[in-house]
GROMACS .gro file of C-alpha atoms in nm:
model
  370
    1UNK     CA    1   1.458   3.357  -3.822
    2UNK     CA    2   1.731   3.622  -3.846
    3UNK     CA    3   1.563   3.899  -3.545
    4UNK     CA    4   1.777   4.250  -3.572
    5UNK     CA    5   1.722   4.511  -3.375
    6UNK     CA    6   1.833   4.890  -3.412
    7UNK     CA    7   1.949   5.134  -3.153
    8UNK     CA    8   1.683   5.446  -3.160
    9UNK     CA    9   1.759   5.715  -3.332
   10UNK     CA   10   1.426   5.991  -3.207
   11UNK     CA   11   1.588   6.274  -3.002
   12UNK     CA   12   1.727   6.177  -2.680
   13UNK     CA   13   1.523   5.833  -2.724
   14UNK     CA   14   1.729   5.541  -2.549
   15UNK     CA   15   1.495   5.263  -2.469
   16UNK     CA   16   1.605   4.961  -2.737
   17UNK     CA   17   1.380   4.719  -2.810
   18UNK     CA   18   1.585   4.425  -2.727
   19UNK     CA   19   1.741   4.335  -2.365
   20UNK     CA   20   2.001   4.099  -2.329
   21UNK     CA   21   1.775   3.855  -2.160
   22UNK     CA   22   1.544   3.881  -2.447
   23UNK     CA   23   1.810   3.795  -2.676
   24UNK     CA   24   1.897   3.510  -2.478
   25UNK     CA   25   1.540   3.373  -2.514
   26UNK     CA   26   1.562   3.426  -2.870
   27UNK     CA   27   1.862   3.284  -2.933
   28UNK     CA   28   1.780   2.953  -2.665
   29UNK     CA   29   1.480   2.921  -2.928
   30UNK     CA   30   1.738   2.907  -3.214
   31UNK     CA   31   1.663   3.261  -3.345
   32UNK     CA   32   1.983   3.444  -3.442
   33UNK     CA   33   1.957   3.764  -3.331
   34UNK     CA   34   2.147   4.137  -3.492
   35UNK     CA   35   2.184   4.422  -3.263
   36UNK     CA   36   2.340   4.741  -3.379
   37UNK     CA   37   2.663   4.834  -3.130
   38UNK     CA   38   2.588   5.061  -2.850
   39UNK     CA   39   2.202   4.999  -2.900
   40UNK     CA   40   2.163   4.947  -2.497
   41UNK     CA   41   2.437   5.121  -2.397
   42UNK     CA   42   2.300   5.473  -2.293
   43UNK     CA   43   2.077   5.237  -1.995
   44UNK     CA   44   2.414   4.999  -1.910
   45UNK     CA   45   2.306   4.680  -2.146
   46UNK     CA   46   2.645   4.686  -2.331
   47UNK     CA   47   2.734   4.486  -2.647
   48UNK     CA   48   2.927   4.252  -2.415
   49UNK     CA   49   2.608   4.142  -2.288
   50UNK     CA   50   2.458   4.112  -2.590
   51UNK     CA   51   2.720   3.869  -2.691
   52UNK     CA   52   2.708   3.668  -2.425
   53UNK     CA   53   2.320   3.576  -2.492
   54UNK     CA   54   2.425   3.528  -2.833
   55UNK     CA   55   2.383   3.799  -3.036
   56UNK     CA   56   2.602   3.917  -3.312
   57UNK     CA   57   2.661   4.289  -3.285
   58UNK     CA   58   2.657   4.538  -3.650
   59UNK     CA   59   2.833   4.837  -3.675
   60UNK     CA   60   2.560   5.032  -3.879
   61UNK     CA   61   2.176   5.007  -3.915
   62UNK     CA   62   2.211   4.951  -4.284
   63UNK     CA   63   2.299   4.627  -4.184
   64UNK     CA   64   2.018   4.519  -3.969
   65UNK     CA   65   1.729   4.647  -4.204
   66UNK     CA   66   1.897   4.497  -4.529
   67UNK     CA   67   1.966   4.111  -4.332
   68UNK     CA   68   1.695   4.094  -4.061
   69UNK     CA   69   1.373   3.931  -4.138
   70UNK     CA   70   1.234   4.070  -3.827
   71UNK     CA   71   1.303   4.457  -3.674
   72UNK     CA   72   1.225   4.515  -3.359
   73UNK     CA   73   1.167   4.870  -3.216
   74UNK     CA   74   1.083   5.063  -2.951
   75UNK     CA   75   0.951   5.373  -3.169
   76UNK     CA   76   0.828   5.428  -3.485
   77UNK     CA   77   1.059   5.423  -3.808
   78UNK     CA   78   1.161   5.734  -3.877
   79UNK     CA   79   1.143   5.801  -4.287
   80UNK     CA   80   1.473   5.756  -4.365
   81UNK     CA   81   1.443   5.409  -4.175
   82UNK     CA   82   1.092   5.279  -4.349
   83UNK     CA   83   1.248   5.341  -4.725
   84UNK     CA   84   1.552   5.105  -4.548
   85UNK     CA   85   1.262   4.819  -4.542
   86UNK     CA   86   1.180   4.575  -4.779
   87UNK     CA   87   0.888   4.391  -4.902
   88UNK     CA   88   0.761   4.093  -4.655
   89UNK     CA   89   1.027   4.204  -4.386
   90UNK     CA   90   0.813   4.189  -4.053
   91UNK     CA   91   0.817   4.547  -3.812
   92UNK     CA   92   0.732   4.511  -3.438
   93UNK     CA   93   0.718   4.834  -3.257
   94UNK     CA   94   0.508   5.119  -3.201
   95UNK     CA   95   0.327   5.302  -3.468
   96UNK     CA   96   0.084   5.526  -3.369
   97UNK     CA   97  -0.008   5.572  -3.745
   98UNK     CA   98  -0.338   5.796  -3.681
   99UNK     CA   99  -0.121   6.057  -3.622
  100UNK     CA  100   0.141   6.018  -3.904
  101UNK     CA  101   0.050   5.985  -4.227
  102UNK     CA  102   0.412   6.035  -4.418
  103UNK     CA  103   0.509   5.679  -4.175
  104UNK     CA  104   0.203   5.506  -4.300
  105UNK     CA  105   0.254   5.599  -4.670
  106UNK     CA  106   0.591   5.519  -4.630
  107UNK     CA  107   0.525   5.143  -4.459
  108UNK     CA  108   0.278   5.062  -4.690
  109UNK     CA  109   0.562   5.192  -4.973
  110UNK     CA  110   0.776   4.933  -4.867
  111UNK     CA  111   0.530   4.632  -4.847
  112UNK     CA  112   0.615   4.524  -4.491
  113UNK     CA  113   0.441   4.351  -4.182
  114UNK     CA  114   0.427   4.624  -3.976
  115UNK     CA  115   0.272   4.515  -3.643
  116UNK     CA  116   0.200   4.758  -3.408
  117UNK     CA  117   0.252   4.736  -3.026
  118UNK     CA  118  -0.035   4.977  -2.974
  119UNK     CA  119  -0.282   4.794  -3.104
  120UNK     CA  120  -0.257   4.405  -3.000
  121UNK     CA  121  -0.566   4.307  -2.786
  122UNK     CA  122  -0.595   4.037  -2.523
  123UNK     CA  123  -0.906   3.877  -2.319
  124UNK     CA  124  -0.988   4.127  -2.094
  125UNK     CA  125  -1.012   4.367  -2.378
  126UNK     CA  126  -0.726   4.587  -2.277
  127UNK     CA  127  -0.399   4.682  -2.464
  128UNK     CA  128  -0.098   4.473  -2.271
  129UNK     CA  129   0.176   4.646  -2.498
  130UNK     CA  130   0.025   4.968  -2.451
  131UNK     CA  131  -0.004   4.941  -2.101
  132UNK     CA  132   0.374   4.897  -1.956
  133UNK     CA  133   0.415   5.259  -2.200
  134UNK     CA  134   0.067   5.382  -2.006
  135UNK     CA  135   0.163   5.324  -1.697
  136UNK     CA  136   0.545   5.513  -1.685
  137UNK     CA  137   0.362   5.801  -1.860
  138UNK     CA  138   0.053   5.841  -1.644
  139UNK     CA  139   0.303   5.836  -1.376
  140UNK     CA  140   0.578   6.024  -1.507
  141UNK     CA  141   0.252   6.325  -1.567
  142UNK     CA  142   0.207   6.408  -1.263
  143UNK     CA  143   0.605   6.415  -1.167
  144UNK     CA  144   0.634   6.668  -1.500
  145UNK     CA  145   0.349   6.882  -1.390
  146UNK     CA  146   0.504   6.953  -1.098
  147UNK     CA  147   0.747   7.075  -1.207
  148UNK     CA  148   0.633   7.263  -1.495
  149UNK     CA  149   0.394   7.449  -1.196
  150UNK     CA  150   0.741   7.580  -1.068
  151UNK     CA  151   0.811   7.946  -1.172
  152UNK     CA  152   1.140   7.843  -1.347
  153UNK     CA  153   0.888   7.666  -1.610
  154UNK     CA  154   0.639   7.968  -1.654
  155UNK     CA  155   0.454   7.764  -1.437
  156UNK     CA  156   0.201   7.926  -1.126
  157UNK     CA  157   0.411   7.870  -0.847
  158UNK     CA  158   0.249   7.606  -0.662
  159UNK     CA  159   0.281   7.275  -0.471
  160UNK     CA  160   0.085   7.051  -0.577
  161UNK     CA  161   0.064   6.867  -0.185
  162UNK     CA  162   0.044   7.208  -0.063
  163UNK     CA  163   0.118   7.284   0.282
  164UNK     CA  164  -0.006   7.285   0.632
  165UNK     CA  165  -0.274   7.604   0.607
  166UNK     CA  166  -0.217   7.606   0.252
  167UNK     CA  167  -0.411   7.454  -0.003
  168UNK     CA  168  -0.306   7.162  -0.176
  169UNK     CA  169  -0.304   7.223  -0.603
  170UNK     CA  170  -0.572   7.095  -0.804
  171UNK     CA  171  -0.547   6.834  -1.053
  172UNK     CA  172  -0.808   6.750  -1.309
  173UNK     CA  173  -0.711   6.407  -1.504
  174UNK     CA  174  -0.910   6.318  -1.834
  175UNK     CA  175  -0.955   5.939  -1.874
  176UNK     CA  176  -0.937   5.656  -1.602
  177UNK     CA  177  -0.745   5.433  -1.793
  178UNK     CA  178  -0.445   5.251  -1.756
  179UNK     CA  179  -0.253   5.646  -1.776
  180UNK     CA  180  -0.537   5.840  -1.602
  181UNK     CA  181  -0.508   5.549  -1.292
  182UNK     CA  182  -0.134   5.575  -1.279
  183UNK     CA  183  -0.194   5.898  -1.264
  184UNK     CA  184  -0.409   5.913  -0.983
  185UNK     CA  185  -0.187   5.732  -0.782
  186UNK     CA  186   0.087   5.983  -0.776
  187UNK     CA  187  -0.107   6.291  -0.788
  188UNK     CA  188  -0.283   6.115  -0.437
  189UNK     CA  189   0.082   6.012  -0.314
  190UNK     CA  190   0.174   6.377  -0.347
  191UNK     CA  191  -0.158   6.479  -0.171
  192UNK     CA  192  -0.277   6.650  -0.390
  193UNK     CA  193  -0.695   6.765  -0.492
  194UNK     CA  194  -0.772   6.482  -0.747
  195UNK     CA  195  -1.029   6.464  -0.985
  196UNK     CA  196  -1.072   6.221  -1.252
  197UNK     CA  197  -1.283   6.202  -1.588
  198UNK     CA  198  -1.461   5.959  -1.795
  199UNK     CA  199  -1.728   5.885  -1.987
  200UNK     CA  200  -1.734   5.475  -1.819
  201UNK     CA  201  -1.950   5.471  -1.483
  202UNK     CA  202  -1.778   5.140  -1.491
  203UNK     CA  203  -1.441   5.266  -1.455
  204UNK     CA  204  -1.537   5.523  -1.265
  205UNK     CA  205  -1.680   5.323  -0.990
  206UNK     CA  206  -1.359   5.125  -1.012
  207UNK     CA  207  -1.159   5.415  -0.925
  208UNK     CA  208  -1.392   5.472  -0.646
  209UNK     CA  209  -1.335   5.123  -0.493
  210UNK     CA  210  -0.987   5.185  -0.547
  211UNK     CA  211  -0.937   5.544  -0.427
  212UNK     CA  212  -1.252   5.634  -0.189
  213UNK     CA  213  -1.329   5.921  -0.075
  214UNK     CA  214  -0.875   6.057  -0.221
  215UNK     CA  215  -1.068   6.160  -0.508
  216UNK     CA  216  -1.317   6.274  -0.682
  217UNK     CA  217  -1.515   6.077  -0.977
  218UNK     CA  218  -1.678   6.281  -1.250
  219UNK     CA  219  -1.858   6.135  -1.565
  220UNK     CA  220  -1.709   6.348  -1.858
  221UNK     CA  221  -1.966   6.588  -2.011
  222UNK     CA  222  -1.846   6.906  -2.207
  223UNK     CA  223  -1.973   7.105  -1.960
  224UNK     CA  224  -1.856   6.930  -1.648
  225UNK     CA  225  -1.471   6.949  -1.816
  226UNK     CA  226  -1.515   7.291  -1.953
  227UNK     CA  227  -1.572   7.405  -1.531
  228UNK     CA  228  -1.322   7.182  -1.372
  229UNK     CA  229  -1.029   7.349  -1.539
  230UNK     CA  230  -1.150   7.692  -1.478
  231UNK     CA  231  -1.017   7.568  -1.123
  232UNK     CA  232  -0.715   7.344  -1.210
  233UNK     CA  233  -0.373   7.376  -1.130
  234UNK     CA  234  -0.252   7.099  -1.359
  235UNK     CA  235  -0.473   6.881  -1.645
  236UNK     CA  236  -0.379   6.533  -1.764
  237UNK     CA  237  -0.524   6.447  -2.070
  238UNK     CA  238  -0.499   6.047  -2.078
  239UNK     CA  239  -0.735   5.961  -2.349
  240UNK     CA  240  -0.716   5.682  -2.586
  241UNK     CA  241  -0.946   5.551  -2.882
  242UNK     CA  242  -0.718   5.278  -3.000
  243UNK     CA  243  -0.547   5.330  -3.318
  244UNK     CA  244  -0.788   5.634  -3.401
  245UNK     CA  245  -0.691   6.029  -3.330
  246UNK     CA  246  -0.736   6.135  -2.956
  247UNK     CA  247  -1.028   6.363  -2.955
  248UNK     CA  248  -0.955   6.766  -2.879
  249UNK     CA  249  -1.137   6.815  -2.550
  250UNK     CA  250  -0.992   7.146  -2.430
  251UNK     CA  251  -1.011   7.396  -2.724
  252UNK     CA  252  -0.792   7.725  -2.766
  253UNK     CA  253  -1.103   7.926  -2.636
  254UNK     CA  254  -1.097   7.747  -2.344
  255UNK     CA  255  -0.767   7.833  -2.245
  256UNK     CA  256  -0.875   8.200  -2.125
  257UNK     CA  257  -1.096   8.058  -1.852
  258UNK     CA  258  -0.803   7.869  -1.689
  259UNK     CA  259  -0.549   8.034  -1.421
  260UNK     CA  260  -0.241   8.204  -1.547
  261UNK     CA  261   0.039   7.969  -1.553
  262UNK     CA  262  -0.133   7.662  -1.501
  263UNK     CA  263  -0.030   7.346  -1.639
  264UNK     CA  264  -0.165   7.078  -1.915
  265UNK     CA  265   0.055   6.755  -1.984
  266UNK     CA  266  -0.067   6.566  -2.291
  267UNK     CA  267  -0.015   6.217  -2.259
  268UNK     CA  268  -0.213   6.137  -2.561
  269UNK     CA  269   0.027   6.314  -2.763
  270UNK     CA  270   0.134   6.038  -2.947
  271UNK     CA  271  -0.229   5.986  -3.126
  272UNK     CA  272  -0.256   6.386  -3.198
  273UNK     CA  273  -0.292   6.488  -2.857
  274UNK     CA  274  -0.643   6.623  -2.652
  275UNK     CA  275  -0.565   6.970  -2.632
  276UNK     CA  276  -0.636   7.145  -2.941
  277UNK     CA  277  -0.298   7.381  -2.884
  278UNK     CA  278  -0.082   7.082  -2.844
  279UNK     CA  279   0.211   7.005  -3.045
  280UNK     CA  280   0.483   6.736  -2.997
  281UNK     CA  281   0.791   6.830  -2.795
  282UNK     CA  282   1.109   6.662  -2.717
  283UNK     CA  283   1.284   6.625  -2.398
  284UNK     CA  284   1.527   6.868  -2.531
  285UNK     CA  285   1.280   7.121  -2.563
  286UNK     CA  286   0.989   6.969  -2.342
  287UNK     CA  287   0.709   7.247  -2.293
  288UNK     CA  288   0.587   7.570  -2.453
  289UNK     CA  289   0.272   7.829  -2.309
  290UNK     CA  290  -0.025   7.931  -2.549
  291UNK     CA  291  -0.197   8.224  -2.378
  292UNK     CA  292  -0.017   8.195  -2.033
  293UNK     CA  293  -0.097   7.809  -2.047
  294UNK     CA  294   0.206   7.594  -2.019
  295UNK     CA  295   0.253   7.296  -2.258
  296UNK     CA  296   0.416   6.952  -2.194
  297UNK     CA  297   0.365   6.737  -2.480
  298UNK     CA  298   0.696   6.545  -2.541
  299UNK     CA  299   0.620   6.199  -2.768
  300UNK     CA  300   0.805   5.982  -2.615
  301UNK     CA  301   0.750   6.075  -2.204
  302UNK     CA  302   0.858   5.708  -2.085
  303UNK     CA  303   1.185   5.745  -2.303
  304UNK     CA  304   1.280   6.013  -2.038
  305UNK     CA  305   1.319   5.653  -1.793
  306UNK     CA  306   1.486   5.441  -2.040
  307UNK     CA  307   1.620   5.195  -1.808
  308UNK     CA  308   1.257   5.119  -1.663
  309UNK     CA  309   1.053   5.182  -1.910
  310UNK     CA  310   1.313   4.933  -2.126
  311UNK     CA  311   1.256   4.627  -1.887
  312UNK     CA  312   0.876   4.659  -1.884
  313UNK     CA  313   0.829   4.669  -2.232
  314UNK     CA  314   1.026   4.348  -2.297
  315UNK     CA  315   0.808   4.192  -2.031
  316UNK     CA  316   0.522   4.249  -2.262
  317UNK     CA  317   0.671   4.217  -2.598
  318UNK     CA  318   0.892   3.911  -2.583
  319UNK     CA  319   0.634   3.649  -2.567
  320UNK     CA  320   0.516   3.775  -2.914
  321UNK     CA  321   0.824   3.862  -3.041
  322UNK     CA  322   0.955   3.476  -2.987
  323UNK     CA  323   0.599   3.372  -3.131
  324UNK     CA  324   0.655   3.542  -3.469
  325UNK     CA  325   0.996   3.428  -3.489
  326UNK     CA  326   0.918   3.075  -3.459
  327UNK     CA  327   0.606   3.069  -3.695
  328UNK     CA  328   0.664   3.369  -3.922
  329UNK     CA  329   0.483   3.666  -3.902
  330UNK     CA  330   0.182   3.524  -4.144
  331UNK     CA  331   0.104   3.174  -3.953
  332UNK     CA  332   0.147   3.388  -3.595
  333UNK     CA  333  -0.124   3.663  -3.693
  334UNK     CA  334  -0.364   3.359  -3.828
  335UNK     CA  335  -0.307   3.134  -3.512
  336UNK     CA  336  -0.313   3.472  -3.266
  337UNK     CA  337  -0.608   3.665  -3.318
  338UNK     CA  338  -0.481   3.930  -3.050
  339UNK     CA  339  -0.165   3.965  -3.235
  340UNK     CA  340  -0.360   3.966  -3.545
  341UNK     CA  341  -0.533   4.353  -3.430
  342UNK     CA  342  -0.151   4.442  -3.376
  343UNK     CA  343  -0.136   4.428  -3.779
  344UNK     CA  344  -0.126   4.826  -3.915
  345UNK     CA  345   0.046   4.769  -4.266
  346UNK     CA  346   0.069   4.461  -4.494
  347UNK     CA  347   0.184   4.483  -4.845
  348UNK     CA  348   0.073   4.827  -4.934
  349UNK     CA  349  -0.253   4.832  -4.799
  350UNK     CA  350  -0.362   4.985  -4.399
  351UNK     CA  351  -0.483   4.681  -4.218
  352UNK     CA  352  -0.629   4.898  -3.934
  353UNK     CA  353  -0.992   5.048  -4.006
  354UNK     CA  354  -0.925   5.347  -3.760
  355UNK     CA  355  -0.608   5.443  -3.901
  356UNK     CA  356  -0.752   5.449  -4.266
  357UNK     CA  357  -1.057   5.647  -4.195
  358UNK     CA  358  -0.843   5.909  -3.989
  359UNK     CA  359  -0.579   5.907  -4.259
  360UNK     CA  360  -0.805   5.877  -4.557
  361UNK     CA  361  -0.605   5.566  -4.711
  362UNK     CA  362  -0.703   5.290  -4.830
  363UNK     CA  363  -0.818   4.973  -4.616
  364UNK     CA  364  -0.779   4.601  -4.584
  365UNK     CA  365  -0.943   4.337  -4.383
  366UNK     CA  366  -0.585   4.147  -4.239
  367UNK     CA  367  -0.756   3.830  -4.321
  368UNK     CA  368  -0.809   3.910  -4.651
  369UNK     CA  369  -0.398   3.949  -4.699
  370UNK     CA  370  -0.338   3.639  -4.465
   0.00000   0.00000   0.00000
């Protein structure tokens, strides 16, 4: 199979979806693999490397859509990049289609395989190519907070460790998954007051085990959330239905019981955000304050660690990406049923029952295409 792979083009976006070492594997498996020059260069994998595991290096990005049988992304196609595909060519990236209906019109427009990162399953029932992304971002929340809390940001002026004979700041993190845990760990690293929400008693008494008496556990009512932030220094929202639109748990209203200048980070972004006064930002421009309430919600947080967040995505995706390049995307989704919940888009139709009902389009059993 002929594997190309684009540099990113979403502002200040350099993760690539390729390394060099992945290329190599590709290549070893007798893949020939297209990578667009300077597509790793911005996080020091140059084209040289890229040669020297075999790849063949294109000047433009017209090139890899119109001869690849296989893209592979970090991010989703941006418009001009989905009318570039063509029928039965096979995406692998992220989508995070619930939240973008122009993308999904325009991948089921083309009549690609789109397979979606965000979505593949494994045995334990969590997300594995989510969770590299999860991880860097649930992290990377509590490191943005911080410094959105300075007064430079608009932010209340605080610390989140505190002092001796000063408080330490509070932080109040929505969902104990893989984002909320992450999360956890550096807001408790930075000594800070920690309390995390969910709905699971399961996870929650996981975090307990984990964590003791560093935190605090809450189950997430309305009511319990709607106090904790009337306290908060900084909220994480880290919530994730897979595939489906995050739900708004902190509405406008609720904004006037919170202190001036306090913080919320919206990791969930990417699925529409938990706040309902979120909006996407961009590292460029990374936060904005509704009613004295300051804003992080940038798209693409683990982007902002390229380098990192580069490497531990190809530990995730390469195994799959080598499996659809060896059997083609159709006998890989049949033999794979993990893989198979990866599938968004197939020839015009939304493959994902979430991301129909949430964008009102019309829906496809994958088998039923297969």
């Amino acid at each position: 199979m002929r594997v190309g792979c684009p540099k990113e083009i979403k502002t200040l976006e350099f993760r690539v979806g390729l390394t060099p070492d992945s290329v190599l594997e590709l290549t070893r498996a007798g893949h020939e693999v297209l990578i667009e020059t300077n597509a790793g260069a911005a996080i020091d994998f140059l084209d040289e490397q890229y040669e020297i595991a075999g790849a063949k290096i294109v000047s433009t990005p017209e090139e890899i859509f119109a001869e690849a049988d296989m893209i592979v992304k970090v991010k989703e196609p941006q418009l001009h990049e989905c009318a570039m595909l063509c029928e039965g060519q096979t995406l692998f990236t992220y989508l995070h289609l619930a939240a973008d209906k122009p993308q999904a019109e325009a991948l089921a427009e083309s009549g690609c395989w789109a397979v979606a990162y965000e979505t593949v399953t494994s045995d334990v029932g969590t997300l594995p190519l989510l969770q590299p992304m999860s991880e860097v971002a649930g992290r990377m929340s509590i490191q943005v907070g911080a410094a959105c809390l300075q007064m430079a940001a608009g932010g209340r002026g605080v610390l989140l460790g505190g002092v001796p004979g000063v408080e330490a700041g509070k932080v109040v993190i929505i969902g104990g998954g893989t984002s909320g845990y992450n999360a956890a760990q550096m807001a408790v690293g930075m000594h800070a007051d920690v309390s995390v929400f969910d709905r699971s008693i399961t996870k929650l008494e996981e975090l307990d085990t984990i964590f003791g008496n560093r935190i605090q556990t809450v189950y997430s009512t309305a009511g319990a959330l709607a106090e904790a932030i009337t306290t908060a220094d900084l909220v994480v929202g880290a919530v994730l239905v897979p595939g489906a639109a995050a739900p708004k748990l902190i509405t406008r209203e609720m904004l006037g019981t919170m202190k001036k200048g306090a913080v919320l980070v919206d990791i969930s972004i990417d699925q529409g955000g938990c706040f309902e006064t979120s909006k996407p930002t961009t590292h460029q421009d990374p936060y904005f304050e509704v009613d004295g309430i300051v804003h992080y919600c940038v798209a693409n947080m683990p982007g902002a660690v390229a380098r990192t967040s580069t490497l531990a995505l190809n530990n995730r995706t390469l195994p799959h990406a080598v499996n659809l390049a060896n059997r083609g995307v159709q006998d890989a989704l049949r033999r794979d049923r993990h893989l198979k919940r990866g599938l968004n888009v197939a020839k015009g139709w939304i493959t994902h029952e979430a991301v129909a009902e949430d964008l009102a389009m019309k829906f496809k059993e994958a088998d039923d295409l297969l």
